[in-house]
Amino acid sequence: FIMDYGFITILRQDDESEVEGSLVWEFPSDEENVFEFELGEDRLAELAYYYKPIHVPDLEQDKALRQELEDIFQKRFRSALLIPMQILGNCLGFLGVFTLEKPRLYNLVEIDMGQRLADIAALAILTILYTRQNDMKLDLPGEEVLGEESI
């Protein structure tokens, strides 16, 4: 992928709120920012409810989505590829890949690769959530390097 910025967002599944997204991974990393946002009737809600990827090569042509992303992430993106992460017919969240300055038309191979990456991320997130819920300890290779609190 050619990208300037990327993230993985998971949807909150608790009883406290309406459907919301929470940023869980960001590239390049900016540890000071934690984004939580409501999914209303906008394009991100469409992505979450219908599992439909959004690919906009030039956000100058879709000012509503550009503004929606800018309002949430405080960044002005030039192109966007948003791919849902789904497991067993449920949307767990989405993967976002962006350029900041130049338009970017992703080809079908790159979009398919992005979907596969989103599927792998969904399985990894689900595994972590399941093990935490069941208070399980995973025996992972390299765990001594990662540290116990990472899983």
PDB file of C-alpha atoms in Angstrom:
ATOM      1  CA  PHE A   1       0.000   0.000   0.000  1.00  0.00           C
ATOM      2  CA  ILE A   2       0.997   3.553  -0.584  1.00  0.00           C
ATOM      3  CA  MET A   3      -0.379   5.526   2.330  1.00  0.00           C
ATOM      4  CA  ASP A   4       0.408   8.448   4.570  1.00  0.00           C
ATOM      5  CA  TYR A   5      -1.942   7.521   7.407  1.00  0.00           C
ATOM      6  CA  GLY A   6      -3.822   4.426   8.509  1.00  0.00           C
ATOM      7  CA  PHE A   7      -5.896   3.200  11.406  1.00  0.00           C
ATOM      8  CA  ILE A   8      -7.999   0.343  12.735  1.00  0.00           C
ATOM      9  CA  THR A   9     -11.210   1.241  14.537  1.00  0.00           C
ATOM     10  CA  ILE A  10     -13.373  -1.143  16.536  1.00  0.00           C
ATOM     11  CA  LEU A  11     -17.037  -0.587  17.275  1.00  0.00           C
ATOM     12  CA  ARG A  12     -18.081  -0.490  20.914  1.00  0.00           C
ATOM     13  CA  GLN A  13     -20.455  -3.284  21.802  1.00  0.00           C
ATOM     14  CA  ASP A  14     -21.366  -2.200  25.321  1.00  0.00           C
ATOM     15  CA  ASP A  15     -24.661  -0.967  26.745  1.00  0.00           C
ATOM     16  CA  GLU A  16     -23.361   2.494  27.655  1.00  0.00           C
ATOM     17  CA  SER A  17     -23.880   4.186  24.323  1.00  0.00           C
ATOM     18  CA  GLU A  18     -25.178   4.152  20.815  1.00  0.00           C
ATOM     19  CA  VAL A  19     -22.926   2.420  18.312  1.00  0.00           C
ATOM     20  CA  GLU A  20     -19.561   4.167  18.581  1.00  0.00           C
ATOM     21  CA  GLY A  21     -16.131   3.661  17.144  1.00  0.00           C
ATOM     22  CA  SER A  22     -12.884   3.670  19.089  1.00  0.00           C
ATOM     23  CA  LEU A  23      -9.504   4.021  17.438  1.00  0.00           C
ATOM     24  CA  VAL A  24      -7.231   1.127  18.453  1.00  0.00           C
ATOM     25  CA  TRP A  25      -4.272   1.435  16.053  1.00  0.00           C
ATOM     26  CA  GLU A  26      -2.875   4.385  14.177  1.00  0.00           C
ATOM     27  CA  PHE A  27       0.013   4.844  11.723  1.00  0.00           C
ATOM     28  CA  PRO A  28       2.033   6.922  12.161  1.00  0.00           C
ATOM     29  CA  SER A  29       1.427   6.523  15.863  1.00  0.00           C
ATOM     30  CA  ASP A  30       0.218   9.557  17.766  1.00  0.00           C
ATOM     31  CA  GLU A  31      -0.277   8.251  21.282  1.00  0.00           C
ATOM     32  CA  GLU A  32      -1.793  11.506  22.515  1.00  0.00           C
ATOM     33  CA  ASN A  33      -4.946  11.079  20.441  1.00  0.00           C
ATOM     34  CA  VAL A  34      -7.801   8.744  21.320  1.00  0.00           C
ATOM     35  CA  PHE A  35     -10.798   9.184  19.068  1.00  0.00           C
ATOM     36  CA  GLU A  36     -14.318   8.142  20.004  1.00  0.00           C
ATOM     37  CA  PHE A  37     -17.175   9.033  17.741  1.00  0.00           C
ATOM     38  CA  GLU A  38     -20.824   8.222  17.222  1.00  0.00           C
ATOM     39  CA  LEU A  39     -22.006   6.552  14.064  1.00  0.00           C
ATOM     40  CA  GLY A  40     -24.982   8.555  12.916  1.00  0.00           C
ATOM     41  CA  GLU A  41     -26.507   8.395   9.467  1.00  0.00           C
ATOM     42  CA  ASP A  42     -23.272   9.211   7.666  1.00  0.00           C
ATOM     43  CA  ARG A  43     -20.913   7.248   5.425  1.00  0.00           C
ATOM     44  CA  LEU A  44     -19.045   5.549   8.287  1.00  0.00           C
ATOM     45  CA  ALA A  45     -22.380   4.242   9.587  1.00  0.00           C
ATOM     46  CA  GLU A  46     -23.112   2.880   6.111  1.00  0.00           C
ATOM     47  CA  LEU A  47     -19.768   1.083   6.198  1.00  0.00           C
ATOM     48  CA  ALA A  48     -20.532  -0.451   9.609  1.00  0.00           C
ATOM     49  CA  TYR A  49     -24.149  -1.408   8.952  1.00  0.00           C
ATOM     50  CA  TYR A  50     -23.835  -2.743   5.395  1.00  0.00           C
ATOM     51  CA  TYR A  51     -20.212  -4.040   5.429  1.00  0.00           C
ATOM     52  CA  LYS A  52     -19.577  -2.066   2.268  1.00  0.00           C
ATOM     53  CA  PRO A  53     -16.037  -0.743   1.632  1.00  0.00           C
ATOM     54  CA  ILE A  54     -15.669   2.939   0.830  1.00  0.00           C
ATOM     55  CA  HIS A  55     -13.040   3.957  -1.703  1.00  0.00           C
ATOM     56  CA  VAL A  56     -12.727   7.619  -2.607  1.00  0.00           C
ATOM     57  CA  PRO A  57      -9.601   8.302  -4.700  1.00  0.00           C
ATOM     58  CA  ASP A  58     -10.025  12.085  -4.349  1.00  0.00           C
ATOM     59  CA  LEU A  59     -11.904  13.415  -1.334  1.00  0.00           C
ATOM     60  CA  GLU A  60     -12.205  16.782  -3.104  1.00  0.00           C
ATOM     61  CA  GLN A  61     -15.003  14.985  -4.985  1.00  0.00           C
ATOM     62  CA  ASP A  62     -16.776  13.840  -1.778  1.00  0.00           C
ATOM     63  CA  LYS A  63     -16.715  16.838   0.513  1.00  0.00           C
ATOM     64  CA  ALA A  64     -19.224  15.323   2.983  1.00  0.00           C
ATOM     65  CA  LEU A  65     -16.991  12.307   3.711  1.00  0.00           C
ATOM     66  CA  ARG A  66     -13.893  14.514   3.790  1.00  0.00           C
ATOM     67  CA  GLN A  67     -15.560  16.747   6.398  1.00  0.00           C
ATOM     68  CA  GLU A  68     -16.809  13.744   8.411  1.00  0.00           C
ATOM     69  CA  LEU A  69     -13.279  12.305   8.602  1.00  0.00           C
ATOM     70  CA  GLU A  70     -11.752  15.684   9.392  1.00  0.00           C
ATOM     71  CA  ASP A  71     -14.251  16.267  12.218  1.00  0.00           C
ATOM     72  CA  ILE A  72     -13.355  12.926  13.823  1.00  0.00           C
ATOM     73  CA  PHE A  73      -9.604  12.664  13.230  1.00  0.00           C
ATOM     74  CA  GLN A  74      -8.564  16.336  12.986  1.00  0.00           C
ATOM     75  CA  LYS A  75      -6.708  15.611   9.754  1.00  0.00           C
ATOM     76  CA  ARG A  76      -7.531  16.600   6.190  1.00  0.00           C
ATOM     77  CA  PHE A  77      -7.204  13.523   3.978  1.00  0.00           C
ATOM     78  CA  ARG A  78      -6.932  13.573   0.203  1.00  0.00           C
ATOM     79  CA  SER A  79      -7.912   9.956  -0.532  1.00  0.00           C
ATOM     80  CA  ALA A  80      -9.570   7.248   1.553  1.00  0.00           C
ATOM     81  CA  LEU A  81      -9.985   3.486   1.508  1.00  0.00           C
ATOM     82  CA  LEU A  82     -12.148   2.211   4.373  1.00  0.00           C
ATOM     83  CA  ILE A  83     -12.676  -1.541   4.691  1.00  0.00           C
ATOM     84  CA  PRO A  84     -15.017  -3.226   7.186  1.00  0.00           C
ATOM     85  CA  MET A  85     -13.678  -5.875   9.550  1.00  0.00           C
ATOM     86  CA  GLN A  86     -16.351  -8.517   9.896  1.00  0.00           C
ATOM     87  CA  ILE A  87     -16.666 -11.787  11.749  1.00  0.00           C
ATOM     88  CA  LEU A  88     -19.582 -14.191  11.430  1.00  0.00           C
ATOM     89  CA  GLY A  89     -21.783 -11.563   9.815  1.00  0.00           C
ATOM     90  CA  ASN A  90     -21.036  -8.868  12.408  1.00  0.00           C
ATOM     91  CA  CYS A  91     -19.051  -5.713  11.776  1.00  0.00           C
ATOM     92  CA  LEU A  92     -16.280  -5.493  14.355  1.00  0.00           C
ATOM     93  CA  GLY A  93     -14.898  -2.213  13.016  1.00  0.00           C
ATOM     94  CA  PHE A  94     -12.949  -0.987  10.028  1.00  0.00           C
ATOM     95  CA  LEU A  95      -9.500  -0.475   8.570  1.00  0.00           C
ATOM     96  CA  GLY A  96      -8.715   2.934   7.086  1.00  0.00           C
ATOM     97  CA  VAL A  97      -5.914   3.791   4.653  1.00  0.00           C
ATOM     98  CA  PHE A  98      -5.363   7.396   3.548  1.00  0.00           C
ATOM     99  CA  THR A  99      -3.151   9.754   1.634  1.00  0.00           C
ATOM    100  CA  LEU A 100      -2.791  13.321   2.844  1.00  0.00           C
ATOM    101  CA  GLU A 101      -1.646  15.288  -0.204  1.00  0.00           C
ATOM    102  CA  LYS A 102      -2.149  13.371  -3.450  1.00  0.00           C
ATOM    103  CA  PRO A 103      -5.213  11.526  -4.771  1.00  0.00           C
ATOM    104  CA  ARG A 104      -4.778   7.728  -4.804  1.00  0.00           C
ATOM    105  CA  LEU A 105      -6.781   5.223  -6.821  1.00  0.00           C
ATOM    106  CA  TYR A 106      -6.278   1.778  -5.284  1.00  0.00           C
ATOM    107  CA  ASN A 107      -6.502  -1.110  -7.734  1.00  0.00           C
ATOM    108  CA  LEU A 108      -8.522  -4.299  -7.161  1.00  0.00           C
ATOM    109  CA  VAL A 109      -5.491  -6.265  -5.962  1.00  0.00           C
ATOM    110  CA  GLU A 110      -4.727  -3.624  -3.308  1.00  0.00           C
ATOM    111  CA  ILE A 111      -8.364  -3.481  -2.210  1.00  0.00           C
ATOM    112  CA  ASP A 112      -8.447  -7.286  -1.944  1.00  0.00           C
ATOM    113  CA  MET A 113      -5.200  -7.230   0.034  1.00  0.00           C
ATOM    114  CA  GLY A 114      -6.735  -4.597   2.321  1.00  0.00           C
ATOM    115  CA  GLN A 115      -9.801  -6.794   2.849  1.00  0.00           C
ATOM    116  CA  ARG A 116      -7.580  -9.738   3.774  1.00  0.00           C
ATOM    117  CA  LEU A 117      -5.645  -7.549   6.209  1.00  0.00           C
ATOM    118  CA  ALA A 118      -8.940  -6.366   7.728  1.00  0.00           C
ATOM    119  CA  ASP A 119     -10.062 -10.000   8.113  1.00  0.00           C
ATOM    120  CA  ILE A 120      -6.802 -10.921   9.877  1.00  0.00           C
ATOM    121  CA  ALA A 121      -7.085  -7.860  12.144  1.00  0.00           C
ATOM    122  CA  ALA A 122     -10.681  -8.824  13.021  1.00  0.00           C
ATOM    123  CA  LEU A 123      -9.593 -12.336  14.024  1.00  0.00           C
ATOM    124  CA  ALA A 124      -6.711 -10.961  16.100  1.00  0.00           C
ATOM    125  CA  ILE A 125      -8.962  -8.457  17.890  1.00  0.00           C
ATOM    126  CA  LEU A 126     -11.619 -11.100  18.519  1.00  0.00           C
ATOM    127  CA  THR A 127      -9.006 -13.489  19.923  1.00  0.00           C
ATOM    128  CA  ILE A 128      -7.663 -10.838  22.295  1.00  0.00           C
ATOM    129  CA  LEU A 129     -11.157  -9.845  23.445  1.00  0.00           C
ATOM    130  CA  TYR A 130     -12.137 -13.491  23.982  1.00  0.00           C
ATOM    131  CA  THR A 131      -9.032 -14.298  26.001  1.00  0.00           C
ATOM    132  CA  ARG A 132      -9.452 -11.186  28.152  1.00  0.00           C
ATOM    133  CA  GLN A 133     -13.137 -11.915  28.768  1.00  0.00           C
ATOM    134  CA  ASN A 134     -12.359 -15.458  29.808  1.00  0.00           C
ATOM    135  CA  ASP A 135      -9.267 -14.396  31.753  1.00  0.00           C
ATOM    136  CA  MET A 136      -7.118 -16.757  29.703  1.00  0.00           C
ATOM    137  CA  LYS A 137      -3.359 -16.647  29.296  1.00  0.00           C
ATOM    138  CA  LEU A 138      -2.055 -17.093  25.760  1.00  0.00           C
ATOM    139  CA  ASP A 139       1.334 -18.727  25.314  1.00  0.00           C
ATOM    140  CA  LEU A 140       2.699 -16.741  22.382  1.00  0.00           C
ATOM    141  CA  PRO A 141       6.142 -16.982  20.800  1.00  0.00           C
ATOM    142  CA  GLY A 142       8.147 -13.884  21.690  1.00  0.00           C
ATOM    143  CA  GLU A 143       5.898 -13.103  24.655  1.00  0.00           C
ATOM    144  CA  GLU A 144       8.912 -12.433  26.838  1.00  0.00           C
ATOM    145  CA  VAL A 145       9.807  -9.600  24.457  1.00  0.00           C
ATOM    146  CA  LEU A 146       6.298  -8.153  24.323  1.00  0.00           C
ATOM    147  CA  GLY A 147       5.689  -8.305  28.039  1.00  0.00           C
ATOM    148  CA  GLU A 148       2.780  -9.766  29.918  1.00  0.00           C
ATOM    149  CA  GLU A 149       0.517  -6.700  29.756  1.00  0.00           C
ATOM    150  CA  SER A 150       0.429  -6.721  25.940  1.00  0.00           C
ATOM    151  CA  ILE A 151      -1.999  -9.663  25.788  1.00  0.00           C
TER     152      ILE A 151
END
